[in-house]
Amino acid sequence: MKKLLVLLMVLVTVAGGMVFAAGASEVAATGSDLITVGYSQVGAESDWRTANTESFKSTFVEANGYKLIFDDAQQKQENQIKAIRNFIQQDVDYIVVAPVVETGWDTVLTEAKAAGIPVILSDRMMKLSDDSLYLAWVGGNFLKEGQDGVSWLNDYVKKAGRENEDLNIILLQGTIGSSAQVGRTQGITEGLAKNPRYKLLAKQTGEFTQAKGQEVMESMLKAYSDIDVVFAENDNMAFGAIDAIKAVGKVPGKDIIIISFDAVHEAFNKMIAGELNCAVECNPLHGPRVAEIIQILEAGGKVEKIMYVDEGVFDTSNAKEVLPTRKY
Ligand code: AHR
């Protein structure tokens, strides 16, 4: 879009019908009336992430007036910084970033600001020295998600009549320093600290992947013989933990209560099978939300700086009924 305006500005200053005609056909041929969006994606570490990528790829299509430049950073901040610099060089209309970690973005976002390219953050947040370096953020409330997970455990303990039992708890964390990890860990650990019966035995990162979640759970099962509850900061780590628990002859969902985050399709299957007890929702369908922000900006409107998405909590009592309505 920006390129179209530049071209038209050049054309009105150039005399001669031939030049105008040639320029006009070039606009049509390159389709430069599209809004170009560079999306720097974290990676492909989880089912949630795959659904998020799909949401952007299916929203930012030519038929909707967009050209999407998609970059998968493979969970590395340096790749995201490179991608953002490439977007700046390509003079995109908007830069969208799902930042792998919270810190270390000031320099590259200052470069984007100097180039006059608006930056929208999606999914995870950044900690910046100057909030004017981004225009808006849309995503889930990770702190609340963590708190909701502990509330579910509190309810479960009451219903199961286990209030007088000490419960040994393991926390599988996401990528350390990502706002999804920081918020959920805070919500979970602060919530657990309110009940002296809850014993947090250990917390360790499983990097939001199934393989690492399984590996860490295997080592936890070796180190602690009496684990009652596992919090996994995403579904894929919970799936890995379920496999590790089965491998030592224990029954996931019964011998060990498992609470996870995201609530993707497979989490519902696992809840229906009784292997996962609770999945706190984190909605990945941010493509249309970011497109809406861009449309408002294109129309000259203003958007809220921080936009939280509504999210629910699901468990074995409602998984079967809810599964058919799930979009990811
Ligand atoms: O930032 C959202 C988190 O990132 C999701 O919980 C997780 O599955 C993903 O990798």
Short mmCIF file of C-alpha atoms and ligand atoms in Angstrom, two decimals:
data_model
loop_
_atom_site.label_atom_id
_atom_site.label_comp_id
_atom_site.label_asym_id
_atom_site.label_seq_id
_atom_site.Cartn_x
_atom_site.Cartn_y
_atom_site.Cartn_z
CA MET A 1 0.00 0.00 0.00
CA LYS A 2 2.77 2.40 1.01
CA LYS A 3 4.50 1.64 -2.32
CA LEU A 4 1.34 2.51 -4.27
CA LEU A 5 1.15 5.91 -2.60
CA VAL A 6 4.83 6.58 -3.30
CA LEU A 7 4.36 5.59 -6.94
CA LEU A 8 1.31 7.81 -7.37
CA MET A 9 3.13 10.74 -5.76
CA VAL A 10 5.95 10.25 -8.27
CA LEU A 11 3.51 9.93 -11.18
CA VAL A 12 1.64 13.15 -10.48
CA THR A 13 4.90 15.04 -10.56
CA VAL A 14 5.95 13.51 -13.89
CA ALA A 15 4.68 15.17 -17.07
CA GLY A 16 3.50 13.12 -20.06
CA GLY A 17 0.70 10.62 -20.66
CA MET A 18 3.04 7.79 -21.71
CA VAL A 19 4.86 7.76 -18.42
CA PHE A 20 1.57 7.70 -16.53
CA ALA A 21 0.20 4.85 -18.63
CA ALA A 22 3.32 2.75 -18.14
CA GLY A 23 3.30 3.44 -14.40
CA ALA A 24 -0.38 2.61 -14.03
CA SER A 25 -0.06 -0.80 -15.66
CA GLU A 26 2.95 -1.55 -13.42
CA VAL A 27 0.79 -0.92 -10.33
CA ALA A 28 -1.80 -3.42 -11.54
CA ALA A 29 0.81 -6.03 -12.50
CA THR A 30 2.64 -5.99 -9.16
CA GLY A 31 -0.57 -5.88 -7.13
CA SER A 32 1.01 -3.18 -4.98
CA ASP A 33 -2.36 -2.06 -3.62
CA LEU A 34 -2.05 -4.94 -1.20
CA ILE A 35 -1.16 -4.21 2.43
CA THR A 36 2.15 -5.91 3.12
CA VAL A 37 2.46 -7.52 6.55
CA GLY A 38 5.65 -9.09 7.87
CA TYR A 39 4.90 -11.66 10.58
CA SER A 40 7.77 -12.84 12.77
CA GLN A 41 6.55 -16.10 14.28
CA VAL A 42 8.24 -17.77 17.27
CA GLY A 43 8.55 -21.21 15.70
CA ALA A 44 6.58 -24.44 15.39
CA GLU A 45 7.07 -25.84 18.89
CA SER A 46 3.47 -26.76 19.72
CA ASP A 47 -0.02 -27.52 18.37
CA TRP A 48 -0.99 -24.04 19.59
CA ARG A 49 1.75 -22.47 17.47
CA THR A 50 0.68 -24.43 14.38
CA ALA A 51 -2.88 -23.17 14.84
CA ASN A 52 -1.58 -19.61 15.27
CA THR A 53 0.48 -19.81 12.06
CA GLU A 54 -2.53 -21.17 10.18
CA SER A 55 -4.67 -18.33 11.53
CA PHE A 56 -2.25 -15.73 10.09
CA LYS A 57 -1.70 -17.57 6.80
CA SER A 58 -5.42 -17.97 6.15
CA THR A 59 -6.26 -14.37 7.12
CA PHE A 60 -3.49 -12.40 5.41
CA VAL A 61 -4.23 -13.56 1.87
CA GLU A 62 -4.46 -11.58 -1.38
CA ALA A 63 -8.22 -12.10 -1.52
CA ASN A 64 -8.46 -10.11 1.75
CA GLY A 65 -6.12 -7.40 0.42
CA TYR A 66 -2.86 -8.54 2.02
CA LYS A 67 0.56 -9.81 1.12
CA LEU A 68 2.00 -11.80 4.02
CA ILE A 69 5.74 -12.24 4.52
CA PHE A 70 5.97 -15.03 7.08
CA ASP A 71 9.12 -15.87 9.02
CA ASP A 72 9.55 -18.85 11.38
CA ALA A 73 12.28 -17.98 13.90
CA GLN A 74 12.73 -21.52 15.21
CA GLN A 75 12.43 -20.30 18.81
CA LYS A 76 15.50 -18.03 18.45
CA GLN A 77 15.39 -14.33 19.26
CA GLU A 78 18.32 -13.56 16.93
CA ASN A 79 16.29 -14.99 14.03
CA GLN A 80 13.36 -12.76 14.96
CA ILE A 81 15.60 -9.69 15.06
CA LYS A 82 16.97 -10.63 11.62
CA ALA A 83 13.44 -11.10 10.28
CA ILE A 84 12.32 -7.71 11.61
CA ARG A 85 15.35 -6.06 9.95
CA ASN A 86 14.42 -7.80 6.68
CA PHE A 87 10.88 -6.51 6.96
CA ILE A 88 12.23 -3.00 7.48
CA GLN A 89 14.45 -3.37 4.39
CA GLN A 90 11.49 -4.56 2.37
CA ASP A 91 9.55 -1.52 3.60
CA VAL A 92 6.48 -3.51 4.65
CA ASP A 93 3.35 -1.65 5.75
CA TYR A 94 3.09 -3.39 9.14
CA ILE A 95 5.34 -5.57 11.25
CA VAL A 96 3.67 -8.15 13.50
CA VAL A 97 5.77 -9.94 16.13
CA ALA A 98 5.02 -12.84 18.48
CA PRO A 99 8.18 -12.38 20.59
CA VAL A 100 9.91 -15.52 21.88
CA VAL A 101 11.06 -13.73 25.06
CA GLU A 102 10.10 -10.46 26.72
CA THR A 103 13.39 -8.54 26.71
CA GLY A 104 16.00 -7.41 24.17
CA TRP A 105 13.83 -5.71 21.56
CA ASP A 106 14.46 -1.98 22.07
CA THR A 107 17.11 -1.56 19.37
CA VAL A 108 15.32 -3.30 16.53
CA LEU A 109 11.96 -1.73 17.33
CA THR A 110 13.62 1.69 17.41
CA GLU A 111 14.85 0.91 13.87
CA ALA A 112 11.28 0.04 12.82
CA LYS A 113 10.00 3.27 14.36
CA ALA A 114 12.67 5.30 12.57
CA ALA A 115 11.57 3.66 9.30
CA GLY A 116 7.97 4.69 10.04
CA ILE A 117 6.66 1.12 10.13
CA PRO A 118 4.00 0.41 12.76
CA VAL A 119 4.65 -2.65 14.95
CA ILE A 120 1.83 -4.79 16.35
CA LEU A 121 2.59 -7.39 19.01
CA SER A 122 0.59 -10.56 19.14
CA ASP A 123 0.45 -13.51 21.58
CA ARG A 124 3.42 -12.80 23.89
CA MET A 125 4.42 -9.41 25.26
CA MET A 126 7.67 -7.43 25.24
CA LYS A 127 9.24 -5.45 28.06
CA LEU A 128 10.37 -2.21 26.43
CA SER A 129 11.94 0.97 27.75
CA ASP A 130 9.54 2.96 25.56
CA ASP A 131 5.99 1.73 24.95
CA SER A 132 5.63 3.94 21.89
CA LEU A 133 7.83 1.37 20.07
CA TYR A 134 4.71 -0.69 19.41
CA LEU A 135 1.22 0.32 18.48
CA ALA A 136 -0.91 -2.40 20.03
CA TRP A 137 -0.79 -5.85 21.57
CA VAL A 138 -3.38 -8.64 21.39
CA GLY A 139 -3.16 -11.96 23.22
CA GLY A 140 -4.09 -14.08 26.22
CA ASN A 141 -3.83 -13.09 29.88
CA PHE A 142 -1.10 -15.49 30.98
CA LEU A 143 -1.16 -14.47 34.66
CA LYS A 144 -4.91 -15.11 34.81
CA GLU A 145 -4.45 -18.44 33.03
CA GLY A 146 -2.03 -19.55 35.78
CA GLN A 147 -4.45 -18.36 38.46
CA ASP A 148 -7.33 -20.20 36.75
CA GLY A 149 -5.29 -23.43 36.76
CA VAL A 150 -4.80 -23.19 40.54
CA SER A 151 -8.50 -22.33 41.06
CA TRP A 152 -9.37 -25.51 39.18
CA LEU A 153 -7.05 -27.49 41.50
CA ASN A 154 -8.65 -25.87 44.58
CA ASP A 155 -12.12 -26.93 43.36
CA TYR A 156 -10.92 -30.43 42.50
CA VAL A 157 -9.37 -30.89 45.98
CA LYS A 158 -12.63 -29.83 47.64
CA LYS A 159 -14.84 -32.04 45.45
CA ALA A 160 -12.51 -35.03 45.90
CA GLY A 161 -12.43 -34.51 49.70
CA ARG A 162 -8.63 -34.26 49.65
CA GLU A 163 -8.39 -31.00 51.67
CA ASN A 164 -6.45 -32.67 54.47
CA GLU A 165 -3.89 -34.29 52.18
CA ASP A 166 -0.48 -32.86 51.37
CA LEU A 167 -0.11 -32.70 47.59
CA ASN A 168 3.29 -32.92 45.91
CA ILE A 169 3.41 -30.77 42.80
CA ILE A 170 5.71 -30.49 39.77
CA LEU A 171 5.70 -27.51 37.41
CA LEU A 172 6.83 -27.95 33.79
CA GLN A 173 7.57 -24.44 32.58
CA GLY A 174 7.57 -23.00 29.09
CA THR A 175 10.43 -21.15 27.41
CA ILE A 176 12.10 -19.23 30.24
CA GLY A 177 11.71 -15.48 29.79
CA SER A 178 8.68 -15.72 27.48
CA SER A 179 5.67 -13.82 28.76
CA ALA A 180 3.61 -17.03 28.51
CA GLN A 181 6.03 -18.67 30.97
CA VAL A 182 6.49 -15.61 33.19
CA GLY A 183 2.74 -14.98 33.61
CA ARG A 184 1.69 -18.60 34.04
CA THR A 185 4.53 -19.39 36.47
CA GLN A 186 3.62 -16.34 38.54
CA GLY A 187 -0.09 -17.22 38.60
CA ILE A 188 0.63 -20.85 39.49
CA THR A 189 3.33 -20.34 42.13
CA GLU A 190 1.53 -17.46 43.88
CA GLY A 191 -1.70 -19.48 43.89
CA LEU A 192 -0.02 -22.62 45.25
CA ALA A 193 1.74 -20.62 47.98
CA LYS A 194 -1.67 -19.73 49.48
CA ASN A 195 -2.29 -23.34 50.50
CA PRO A 196 0.24 -24.88 52.95
CA ARG A 197 -0.91 -28.36 51.83
CA TYR A 198 0.50 -27.71 48.35
CA LYS A 199 4.21 -28.64 48.14
CA LEU A 200 5.91 -27.43 44.98
CA LEU A 201 8.68 -30.05 44.70
CA ALA A 202 10.39 -28.69 41.58
CA LYS A 203 9.96 -26.52 38.51
CA GLN A 204 11.91 -26.88 35.28
CA THR A 205 11.51 -25.80 31.68
CA GLY A 206 10.26 -28.21 29.03
CA GLU A 207 10.56 -25.42 26.44
CA PHE A 208 6.93 -25.78 25.36
CA THR A 209 7.73 -28.98 23.40
CA GLN A 210 6.36 -32.48 23.80
CA ALA A 211 9.78 -34.17 23.61
CA LYS A 212 11.33 -31.93 26.26
CA GLY A 213 8.21 -32.16 28.44
CA GLN A 214 8.52 -35.94 28.38
CA GLU A 215 12.25 -35.84 29.10
CA VAL A 216 11.83 -33.51 32.10
CA MET A 217 8.90 -35.53 33.46
CA GLU A 218 10.97 -38.72 33.21
CA SER A 219 13.68 -37.14 35.35
CA MET A 220 11.09 -35.81 37.84
CA LEU A 221 9.59 -39.30 38.20
CA LYS A 222 13.07 -40.65 38.96
CA ALA A 223 13.78 -37.91 41.49
CA TYR A 224 10.40 -37.98 43.28
CA SER A 225 8.44 -41.16 43.99
CA ASP A 226 5.26 -39.45 45.21
CA ILE A 227 4.10 -36.85 42.71
CA ASP A 228 0.39 -35.99 43.03
CA VAL A 229 -0.06 -33.09 40.59
CA VAL A 230 1.67 -31.80 37.44
CA PHE A 231 1.15 -28.32 36.03
CA ALA A 232 2.38 -28.23 32.42
CA GLU A 233 2.54 -24.70 30.99
CA ASN A 234 1.27 -25.98 27.65
CA ASP A 235 -0.62 -28.99 26.28
CA ASN A 236 2.29 -30.48 24.36
CA MET A 237 4.46 -30.72 27.48
CA ALA A 238 1.47 -32.35 29.22
CA PHE A 239 1.25 -34.91 26.38
CA GLY A 240 4.95 -35.71 26.92
CA ALA A 241 4.38 -35.96 30.68
CA ILE A 242 1.45 -38.34 30.13
CA ASP A 243 3.72 -40.68 28.12
CA ALA A 244 6.41 -40.51 30.82
CA ILE A 245 3.86 -41.28 33.57
CA LYS A 246 2.47 -44.27 31.63
CA ALA A 247 6.00 -45.58 31.07
CA VAL A 248 6.53 -45.95 34.84
CA GLY A 249 3.25 -47.86 35.22
CA LYS A 250 1.24 -44.98 36.74
CA VAL A 251 -2.13 -43.79 35.49
CA PRO A 252 -2.13 -40.16 34.26
CA GLY A 253 -5.25 -38.31 35.34
CA LYS A 254 -5.78 -40.65 38.31
CA ASP A 255 -2.49 -41.39 40.10
CA ILE A 256 -1.19 -38.02 39.00
CA ILE A 257 -3.52 -35.06 38.34
CA ILE A 258 -2.47 -33.07 35.25
CA ILE A 259 -3.40 -29.45 34.49
CA SER A 260 -2.26 -27.87 31.23
CA PHE A 261 -2.64 -24.69 29.18
CA ASP A 262 -3.82 -24.01 25.59
CA ALA A 263 -6.79 -26.43 25.26
CA VAL A 264 -6.04 -27.63 21.72
CA HIS A 265 -8.01 -30.50 20.13
CA GLU A 266 -5.70 -33.23 21.38
CA ALA A 267 -6.06 -31.93 24.95
CA PHE A 268 -9.80 -32.55 24.64
CA ASN A 269 -9.17 -36.11 23.39
CA LYS A 270 -6.87 -36.68 26.38
CA MET A 271 -9.47 -35.26 28.80
CA ILE A 272 -12.16 -37.49 27.27
CA ALA A 273 -9.77 -40.45 27.76
CA GLY A 274 -9.33 -39.34 31.40
CA GLU A 275 -5.55 -38.85 31.02
CA LEU A 276 -5.60 -35.05 31.37
CA ASN A 277 -7.74 -33.45 34.08
CA CYS A 278 -7.93 -29.80 33.08
CA ALA A 279 -6.92 -27.55 30.16
CA VAL A 280 -6.94 -23.79 30.64
CA GLU A 281 -7.60 -22.09 27.32
CA CYS A 282 -5.10 -19.90 25.48
CA ASN A 283 -6.65 -18.87 22.19
CA PRO A 284 -4.23 -18.84 19.20
CA LEU A 285 -6.58 -17.43 16.55
CA HIS A 286 -4.99 -13.98 16.43
CA GLY A 287 -4.87 -13.56 12.63
CA PRO A 288 -8.36 -11.99 12.31
CA ARG A 289 -7.76 -9.90 15.45
CA VAL A 290 -4.58 -8.39 14.04
CA ALA A 291 -6.32 -7.85 10.66
CA GLU A 292 -9.09 -5.96 12.45
CA ILE A 293 -6.51 -3.71 14.14
CA ILE A 294 -4.89 -3.01 10.75
CA GLN A 295 -8.24 -2.24 9.11
CA ILE A 296 -9.08 0.27 11.87
CA LEU A 297 -5.66 1.92 11.46
CA GLU A 298 -6.02 2.00 7.66
CA ALA A 299 -9.36 3.79 8.11
CA GLY A 300 -7.61 6.38 10.27
CA GLY A 301 -9.06 5.07 13.53
CA LYS A 302 -7.43 4.39 16.90
CA VAL A 303 -7.08 1.06 18.69
CA GLU A 304 -6.66 0.06 22.31
CA LYS A 305 -3.02 -0.46 23.28
CA ILE A 306 -3.62 -3.73 25.16
CA MET A 307 -6.32 -6.18 24.08
CA TYR A 308 -6.89 -9.38 26.09
CA VAL A 309 -8.78 -12.26 24.55
CA ASP A 310 -11.52 -14.04 26.57
CA GLU A 311 -10.49 -17.57 27.53
CA GLY A 312 -12.21 -20.48 29.29
CA VAL A 313 -11.32 -23.47 31.49
CA PHE A 314 -12.20 -27.02 30.45
CA ASP A 315 -12.01 -30.35 32.22
CA THR A 316 -13.18 -33.95 32.02
CA SER A 317 -16.73 -32.90 32.95
CA ASN A 318 -17.32 -30.82 29.79
CA ALA A 319 -14.63 -31.97 27.29
CA LYS A 320 -16.90 -34.29 25.29
CA GLU A 321 -19.60 -31.69 24.85
CA VAL A 322 -17.17 -28.86 23.98
CA LEU A 323 -14.83 -30.74 21.57
CA PRO A 324 -17.11 -30.53 18.47
CA THR A 325 -17.18 -26.72 18.77
CA ARG A 326 -13.40 -26.29 19.01
CA LYS A 327 -11.73 -24.47 16.13
CA TYR A 328 -8.13 -25.51 16.92
O1 AHR B 1 2.67 -18.01 23.81
C1 AHR B 1 1.71 -19.01 23.79
C2 AHR B 1 2.34 -20.32 24.12
O2 AHR B 1 3.33 -20.61 23.16
C3 AHR B 1 1.43 -21.52 24.10
O3 AHR B 1 0.92 -21.84 25.32
C4 AHR B 1 2.38 -22.59 23.71
O4 AHR B 1 1.79 -23.80 23.35
C5 AHR B 1 3.14 -21.90 22.66
O5 AHR B 1 4.23 -22.55 22.21
#
